[in-house]
Short mmCIF file of C-alpha atoms and ligand atoms in Angstrom, two decimals:
data_model
loop_
_atom_site.label_atom_id
_atom_site.label_comp_id
_atom_site.label_asym_id
_atom_site.label_seq_id
_atom_site.Cartn_x
_atom_site.Cartn_y
_atom_site.Cartn_z
CA GLN A 179 270.94 -34.50 -44.53
CA GLU A 180 272.11 -30.97 -43.73
CA LYS A 181 269.47 -28.56 -42.32
CA PRO A 182 268.76 -25.72 -44.76
CA LEU A 183 269.54 -22.28 -43.54
CA VAL A 184 266.81 -20.23 -45.22
CA ILE A 185 263.30 -20.81 -45.84
CA LEU A 186 262.31 -21.24 -49.43
CA PRO A 187 259.05 -23.00 -50.67
CA ASN A 188 259.39 -25.91 -52.87
CA LEU A 189 257.10 -24.97 -55.69
CA THR A 190 256.97 -28.57 -57.06
CA SER A 191 255.51 -29.74 -53.71
CA CYS A 192 252.05 -28.15 -53.93
CA HIS A 193 249.46 -30.40 -52.27
CA GLU A 194 245.99 -30.37 -50.85
CA SER A 195 245.93 -28.74 -47.43
CA MET A 196 243.37 -28.14 -44.60
CA GLY A 197 241.30 -24.92 -45.12
CA ARG A 198 239.78 -25.38 -41.57
CA SER A 199 240.00 -28.46 -39.45
CA ASP A 200 237.13 -30.27 -41.30
CA LEU A 201 237.83 -28.89 -44.95
CA PRO A 202 240.46 -30.10 -47.26
CA VAL A 203 241.21 -27.56 -49.91
CA TYR A 204 243.35 -27.40 -52.99
CA CYS A 205 244.57 -23.94 -54.00
CA CYS A 206 247.54 -24.97 -56.06
CA PRO A 207 248.10 -23.15 -59.43
CA PRO A 208 246.38 -24.89 -62.29
CA MET A 209 249.69 -25.97 -64.05
CA ASN A 210 253.02 -27.12 -63.03
CA GLN A 211 255.29 -24.23 -62.14
CA SER A 212 258.47 -26.41 -62.46
CA ASN A 213 259.47 -25.00 -65.71
CA VAL A 214 258.38 -21.33 -65.38
CA ALA A 215 261.53 -19.15 -65.48
CA ILE A 216 262.37 -17.56 -62.29
CA ILE A 217 263.91 -14.10 -61.96
CA ASP A 218 265.66 -12.47 -58.95
CA PHE A 219 263.67 -9.53 -57.81
CA GLN A 220 264.94 -6.09 -58.97
CA PHE A 221 264.04 -2.86 -57.33
CA PRO A 222 261.78 -0.60 -59.30
CA ASP A 223 263.36 2.38 -61.06
CA PRO A 224 263.94 5.00 -58.40
CA SER A 225 263.13 7.73 -61.00
CA LEU A 226 259.42 6.44 -61.07
CA PRO A 227 257.10 8.43 -58.80
CA LEU A 228 256.22 7.02 -55.42
CA ARG A 229 253.08 5.24 -55.08
CA VAL A 230 251.31 6.82 -52.13
CA ARG A 231 248.92 4.76 -50.19
CA ARG A 232 246.12 6.89 -48.63
CA PRO A 233 243.57 6.04 -45.85
CA THR A 234 240.14 4.73 -46.99
CA HIS A 235 238.18 7.71 -45.42
CA LEU A 236 240.08 10.22 -47.60
CA LEU A 237 239.80 8.67 -50.96
CA ASP A 238 238.20 10.76 -53.90
CA ASP A 239 235.79 9.52 -56.61
CA ASN A 240 238.41 9.81 -59.28
CA TYR A 241 240.74 7.42 -57.31
CA ILE A 242 237.87 4.96 -56.50
CA SER A 243 236.78 4.70 -60.09
CA LYS A 244 240.35 3.89 -61.17
CA TYR A 245 240.57 1.16 -58.34
CA LYS A 246 237.17 -0.13 -59.49
CA LYS A 247 238.27 -0.39 -63.00
CA ALA A 248 241.51 -2.32 -62.08
CA ILE A 249 239.72 -4.84 -59.77
CA THR A 250 237.06 -5.42 -62.36
CA ILE A 251 239.67 -6.36 -65.00
CA MET A 252 241.55 -8.39 -62.45
CA LYS A 253 238.37 -10.33 -61.69
CA SER A 254 237.77 -10.94 -65.34
CA LEU A 255 241.05 -12.60 -65.96
CA PRO A 256 240.91 -16.44 -66.25
CA ASP A 257 242.42 -18.61 -63.56
CA THR A 258 245.32 -19.64 -65.80
CA ASP A 259 246.55 -16.00 -65.46
CA PRO A 260 248.53 -15.58 -62.23
CA ARG A 261 247.29 -11.97 -62.26
CA SER A 262 243.73 -12.95 -61.89
CA TYR A 263 241.83 -12.27 -58.74
CA THR A 264 241.35 -15.92 -57.87
CA ARG A 265 244.96 -16.66 -58.29
CA GLN A 266 245.96 -13.63 -56.15
CA ALA A 267 243.37 -14.75 -53.40
CA ASN A 268 244.80 -18.34 -53.53
CA LEU A 269 248.49 -17.14 -52.82
CA HIS A 270 247.12 -16.50 -49.37
CA CYS A 271 245.52 -19.91 -49.15
CA LEU A 272 248.83 -21.61 -50.42
CA PHE A 273 251.22 -20.02 -48.01
CA CYS A 274 248.85 -19.87 -44.97
CA THR A 275 247.54 -23.45 -44.97
CA GLY A 276 250.91 -25.17 -45.58
CA ALA A 277 250.26 -26.21 -49.20
CA TYR A 278 253.95 -25.98 -49.97
CA ASN A 279 256.64 -27.84 -48.34
CA GLN A 280 260.06 -26.17 -47.71
CA GLN A 281 262.95 -26.82 -50.04
CA GLY A 282 265.33 -29.36 -48.64
CA SER A 283 262.78 -30.54 -45.90
CA ASN A 284 259.42 -32.15 -45.87
CA SER A 285 258.10 -29.57 -43.52
CA PRO A 286 255.16 -27.61 -44.69
CA LEU A 287 255.56 -23.85 -44.93
CA ASN A 288 253.29 -21.53 -43.13
CA ILE A 289 253.85 -17.81 -42.84
CA HIS A 290 251.51 -16.87 -40.05
CA ARG A 291 252.12 -16.75 -36.29
CA SER A 292 255.91 -16.01 -36.61
CA TRP A 293 258.34 -13.39 -37.78
CA LEU A 294 257.46 -14.32 -41.53
CA PHE A 295 254.15 -12.74 -40.99
CA PHE A 296 255.06 -9.07 -41.87
CA PRO A 297 257.55 -9.44 -44.65
CA TRP A 298 255.41 -12.10 -46.49
CA HIS A 299 252.29 -10.14 -46.45
CA ARG A 300 254.23 -6.89 -47.53
CA MET A 301 255.33 -8.82 -50.59
CA LEU A 302 251.87 -10.20 -51.30
CA VAL A 303 250.25 -6.68 -51.14
CA TYR A 304 253.01 -5.13 -53.03
CA PHE A 305 252.83 -7.36 -56.13
CA HIS A 306 248.99 -7.15 -55.97
CA GLU A 307 249.27 -3.39 -56.13
CA ARG A 308 251.65 -3.49 -59.03
CA ILE A 309 249.38 -5.81 -60.88
CA LEU A 310 246.34 -3.62 -60.30
CA GLY A 311 248.18 -0.56 -61.49
CA SER A 312 249.37 -2.16 -64.71
CA LEU A 313 246.02 -3.46 -65.61
CA ILE A 314 244.94 0.20 -65.88
CA GLY A 315 248.23 1.41 -67.21
CA ASP A 316 249.04 3.49 -64.11
CA ASP A 317 252.34 3.08 -62.47
CA THR A 318 251.47 5.44 -59.69
CA PHE A 319 248.49 3.41 -58.65
CA ALA A 320 248.52 2.65 -54.91
CA LEU A 321 246.20 0.63 -52.68
CA PRO A 322 244.39 2.36 -49.92
CA PHE A 323 244.87 1.44 -46.29
CA TRP A 324 242.05 0.90 -43.76
CA PRO A 325 243.04 2.83 -40.61
CA TRP A 326 240.98 0.86 -38.01
CA ASP A 327 243.54 2.15 -35.50
CA ILE A 328 242.26 5.71 -35.52
CA PRO A 329 238.72 6.85 -34.84
CA GLU A 330 237.92 8.04 -38.38
CA GLY A 331 238.64 4.40 -39.59
CA MET A 332 236.84 2.40 -36.98
CA VAL A 333 233.91 1.38 -39.26
CA ILE A 334 233.95 -0.55 -42.45
CA PRO A 335 234.98 1.75 -45.05
CA GLU A 336 232.10 3.16 -47.27
CA MET A 337 233.62 2.02 -50.52
CA TYR A 338 233.85 -1.65 -49.38
CA MET A 339 230.10 -1.66 -49.03
CA LYS A 340 229.46 -1.20 -52.62
CA ALA A 341 230.31 -3.41 -55.76
CA PRO A 342 232.78 -4.38 -56.80
CA PHE A 343 234.40 -4.12 -53.18
CA PHE A 344 231.36 -5.47 -51.41
CA HIS A 345 231.48 -9.17 -50.40
CA GLU A 346 228.69 -11.30 -49.34
CA ALA A 347 230.46 -13.49 -46.87
CA ARG A 348 230.57 -10.81 -44.02
CA ASP A 349 228.82 -10.30 -40.59
CA PHE A 350 225.93 -7.95 -41.57
CA SER A 351 225.70 -7.06 -37.99
CA HIS A 352 228.90 -5.47 -38.17
CA PHE A 353 228.17 -3.08 -41.18
CA PRO A 354 228.48 0.66 -40.67
CA PRO A 355 227.83 2.47 -38.23
CA SER A 356 228.94 -0.36 -36.12
CA VAL A 357 232.40 0.40 -34.58
CA VAL A 358 234.98 -2.32 -34.97
CA ASP A 359 236.01 -4.13 -31.92
CA LEU A 360 239.80 -4.52 -32.20
CA ASP A 361 239.72 -7.13 -29.44
CA TYR A 362 236.87 -9.29 -30.86
CA SER A 363 237.35 -12.73 -29.57
CA CYS A 364 236.02 -16.12 -30.22
CA THR A 365 236.31 -19.53 -28.43
CA THR A 366 238.63 -22.02 -30.28
CA PRO A 367 237.33 -23.03 -33.57
CA SER A 368 237.07 -26.75 -32.83
CA SER A 369 235.05 -26.24 -29.64
CA GLU A 370 231.41 -27.58 -29.79
CA ASP A 371 229.75 -24.36 -28.93
CA TYR A 372 231.85 -22.14 -31.08
CA ARG A 373 230.81 -18.37 -30.43
CA CYS A 374 232.31 -15.14 -30.69
CA PHE A 375 231.76 -12.21 -28.10
CA GLU A 376 230.31 -8.86 -29.01
CA SER A 377 231.86 -6.35 -26.44
CA GLY A 378 228.43 -4.61 -25.97
CA LEU A 379 230.10 -1.20 -25.65
CA GLY A 380 228.55 1.87 -27.02
CA PRO A 381 230.47 3.62 -29.95
CA GLU A 382 232.31 5.91 -27.82
CA ASP A 383 233.61 3.42 -25.22
CA GLN A 384 234.43 1.07 -28.15
CA VAL A 385 236.67 3.69 -29.73
CA HIS A 386 238.25 4.40 -26.36
CA THR A 387 238.93 0.80 -25.74
CA ASN A 388 240.32 0.43 -29.17
CA LEU A 389 242.77 3.16 -28.79
CA ALA A 390 244.03 1.84 -25.43
CA MET A 391 244.61 -1.42 -26.98
CA MET A 392 246.59 -0.05 -29.87
CA TYR A 393 248.80 1.61 -27.44
CA ASN A 394 249.56 -1.67 -25.66
CA GLN A 395 250.00 -3.60 -29.02
CA MET A 396 252.34 -0.95 -30.56
CA VAL A 397 254.03 0.55 -27.49
CA ALA A 398 253.74 -0.81 -24.01
CA GLY A 399 253.51 -4.60 -24.84
CA ALA A 400 255.84 -4.53 -28.00
CA LYS A 401 259.17 -3.11 -26.64
CA LYS A 402 261.19 -6.09 -27.72
CA MET A 403 261.70 -7.19 -31.30
CA GLU A 404 260.12 -10.68 -30.81
CA LEU A 405 257.03 -9.41 -29.09
CA PHE A 406 256.25 -7.43 -32.16
CA MET A 407 257.72 -9.54 -35.03
CA GLY A 408 256.67 -12.95 -33.71
CA CYS A 409 258.86 -15.96 -32.92
CA PRO A 410 261.92 -16.78 -35.14
CA TYR A 411 260.71 -19.46 -37.48
CA LYS A 412 263.78 -21.36 -38.64
CA ALA A 413 264.14 -23.41 -41.77
CA GLY A 414 263.12 -26.93 -41.72
CA GLU A 415 260.68 -26.30 -38.73
CA GLY A 416 257.33 -27.53 -39.17
CA GLY A 417 254.80 -26.16 -36.84
CA SER A 418 257.09 -25.81 -33.93
CA CYS A 419 257.28 -22.01 -33.88
CA ASP A 420 253.79 -20.63 -32.97
CA GLY A 421 254.21 -17.30 -31.51
CA PRO A 422 252.46 -14.36 -33.27
CA GLY A 423 253.53 -10.84 -32.58
CA THR A 424 251.36 -8.45 -30.79
CA ILE A 425 249.69 -6.79 -33.87
CA GLU A 426 249.40 -10.18 -35.67
CA LEU A 427 247.45 -11.50 -32.80
CA ALA A 428 245.21 -8.34 -32.60
CA PRO A 429 243.90 -6.41 -34.21
CA HIS A 430 245.12 -8.47 -37.21
CA ASN A 431 243.31 -11.74 -36.26
CA THR A 432 240.49 -10.00 -34.47
CA VAL A 433 239.59 -7.65 -37.46
CA HIS A 434 239.54 -10.78 -39.68
CA LYS A 435 237.05 -12.42 -37.44
CA TRP A 436 235.00 -9.39 -36.96
CA VAL A 437 234.45 -8.87 -40.59
CA GLY A 438 233.95 -12.53 -41.40
CA SER A 439 230.46 -14.08 -41.53
CA ASN A 440 228.54 -15.18 -38.65
CA LEU A 441 226.72 -17.61 -40.89
CA ASN A 442 229.78 -19.77 -41.05
CA PRO A 443 230.33 -20.61 -37.44
CA GLY A 444 233.62 -22.07 -36.31
CA SER A 445 235.55 -20.14 -38.98
CA ARG A 446 233.78 -17.07 -40.13
CA GLU A 447 234.65 -17.30 -43.77
CA ASP A 448 235.58 -15.62 -45.78
CA MET A 449 237.82 -13.16 -43.72
CA GLY A 450 237.81 -15.36 -40.66
CA VAL A 451 240.03 -18.07 -41.96
CA PHE A 452 243.26 -18.30 -43.88
CA TYR A 453 242.20 -20.30 -47.01
CA SER A 454 239.44 -17.80 -47.91
CA ALA A 455 240.45 -14.49 -46.32
CA ALA A 456 241.89 -12.90 -49.49
CA ARG A 457 238.77 -13.46 -51.45
CA ASP A 458 237.16 -10.42 -49.71
CA PRO A 459 238.58 -7.25 -51.28
CA ILE A 460 238.79 -5.69 -47.80
CA PHE A 461 241.59 -8.03 -47.10
CA TYR A 462 244.03 -5.84 -49.02
CA PRO A 463 243.32 -2.37 -47.36
CA HIS A 464 243.42 -4.26 -44.01
CA HIS A 465 246.84 -5.72 -44.78
CA ALA A 466 248.13 -2.26 -46.08
CA ASN A 467 247.32 -1.08 -42.62
CA ILE A 468 249.01 -3.84 -41.05
CA ASP A 469 251.97 -3.13 -43.21
CA ARG A 470 251.85 0.53 -42.25
CA LEU A 471 251.78 -0.15 -38.53
CA TRP A 472 255.03 -2.23 -39.14
CA GLU A 473 256.58 1.00 -40.36
CA VAL A 474 255.11 2.94 -37.40
CA TRP A 475 256.51 0.50 -35.01
CA ARG A 476 260.07 0.81 -36.35
CA THR A 477 260.02 4.51 -36.05
CA LEU A 478 258.60 4.37 -32.51
CA HIS A 479 261.27 1.87 -31.29
CA GLY A 480 264.49 3.29 -32.80
CA ASN A 481 264.34 1.39 -35.95
CA LYS A 482 265.24 -2.05 -34.55
CA VAL A 483 266.18 -4.55 -37.19
CA ILE A 484 266.59 -8.34 -37.27
CA THR A 485 270.09 -9.21 -38.43
CA ASP A 486 269.57 -13.03 -38.51
CA PRO A 487 270.68 -14.14 -42.16
CA GLY A 488 268.13 -17.03 -41.80
CA TRP A 489 265.42 -14.44 -41.91
CA LEU A 490 266.97 -11.84 -44.26
CA ASP A 491 267.61 -14.40 -47.06
CA SER A 492 264.45 -16.54 -46.74
CA SER A 493 262.67 -15.99 -50.01
CA PHE A 494 259.23 -16.41 -51.63
CA PHE A 495 257.99 -16.47 -55.12
CA PHE A 496 255.56 -14.02 -56.59
CA TYR A 497 254.43 -13.15 -60.11
CA ASP A 498 254.73 -9.46 -61.19
CA GLU A 499 252.51 -7.56 -63.66
CA LYS A 500 254.71 -8.89 -66.48
CA LEU A 501 254.00 -12.39 -65.59
CA GLN A 502 257.51 -13.03 -64.47
CA LEU A 503 257.90 -15.15 -61.46
CA ASN A 504 260.09 -13.32 -58.93
CA ARG A 505 262.12 -14.87 -56.23
CA ILE A 506 262.19 -12.13 -53.48
CA LYS A 507 264.05 -12.10 -50.22
CA ILE A 508 262.84 -10.74 -46.93
CA ARG A 509 265.93 -8.35 -47.05
CA ASP A 510 264.47 -6.86 -50.30
CA VAL A 511 261.34 -5.59 -48.58
CA LEU A 512 262.78 -3.84 -45.55
CA SER A 513 262.68 -0.47 -47.05
CA ILE A 514 259.39 0.71 -48.58
CA THR A 515 261.17 3.69 -50.10
CA LYS A 516 263.28 1.25 -52.29
CA LEU A 517 259.97 -0.53 -53.21
CA GLN A 518 258.73 2.96 -54.36
CA TYR A 519 255.88 3.36 -52.05
CA ALA A 520 254.84 5.39 -49.03
CA TYR A 521 252.07 5.95 -46.55
CA GLU A 522 250.16 9.16 -46.26
CA LYS A 523 250.63 10.36 -42.62
CA VAL A 524 247.68 10.18 -40.27
CA ASP A 525 247.56 11.08 -36.64
CA PHE A 526 248.09 8.11 -34.45
CA THR A 527 245.69 9.22 -31.60
CA TRP A 528 246.39 6.02 -29.71
CA LEU A 529 249.94 7.23 -28.97
CA ASN A 530 248.37 9.40 -26.28
CA ASN A 531 246.29 6.54 -25.04
CA ARG A 532 248.47 5.12 -22.29
CA PRO A 533 245.87 3.29 -20.21
CU1 C2O B 88 247.70 -13.79 -43.88
CU2 C2O B 88 245.47 -11.28 -42.58
O1 C2O B 88 246.31 -13.02 -42.91
#
């Protein structure tokens, strides 16, 4: 059998997967998707206004009530509707626990810990945002981003402490005014005495340590493409590529763990583990920030691009707001301008924090 060149999920292969080492989960869509019509992704009309993603500490009440309305509608949709909150959250479960096999091979597909990390999450957040906007009839609606990389953003954003953005399964000891530890670390999940380590730093020192870490993950330690993007996962490979980029490892993973609940040791669900992470509404502004940092990294490092066609043409499937199943390639998401969104500029204080 010839090895496929690009990564493509086999939608008919959806199966039970492991949510944690001791927990089988089934996050497949309720009905068979084999006879759903698939369209090739088209860029949005360039004459439409840009969706501008703003930082969580600068949102106004008017925006928050729109977002509230959109998420409330999304949460009220039945699971048979791919736009529903549960189905959206399950997308993360599907692609992050290996619930699909790749087309042309029986290797399970996993988008973490490799160069699929940034583009796949960009797609997820992008369609999520389009769906939210359409539920309130606003095609300029943009998700906020949680800028935990700058001092103003280093606590859980106020709005995520209230319904419908609040989420029970979180570590209460990390609620505001607790400053996020971007280097929050835990022992391996399978270890007997699983535990995570509080830094013990006062707020000012914690902010400072965070900034130094950002400098390392974005600048000093991320000069080469592979260091930032993660290892090149090729079609047909099972789990052999296991090399997360600097930002994926931390603060991405560490913020997931830091937000997740200490009452679920070993995994810190919901945010602390793949199958459940996207159930917490804070997942989306967290990922919008990751997505923004990808843009920032490109501008800091001379706009380096990956030219491997195996990466550029690898494709995934996402429902849009019209319930059409889009086949979208990585090459389609390399310009956020073409996707009609932008990030409001914030000062990267960490850029001056060479340790
Ligand atoms: Cu797919 Cu933040 O993890």
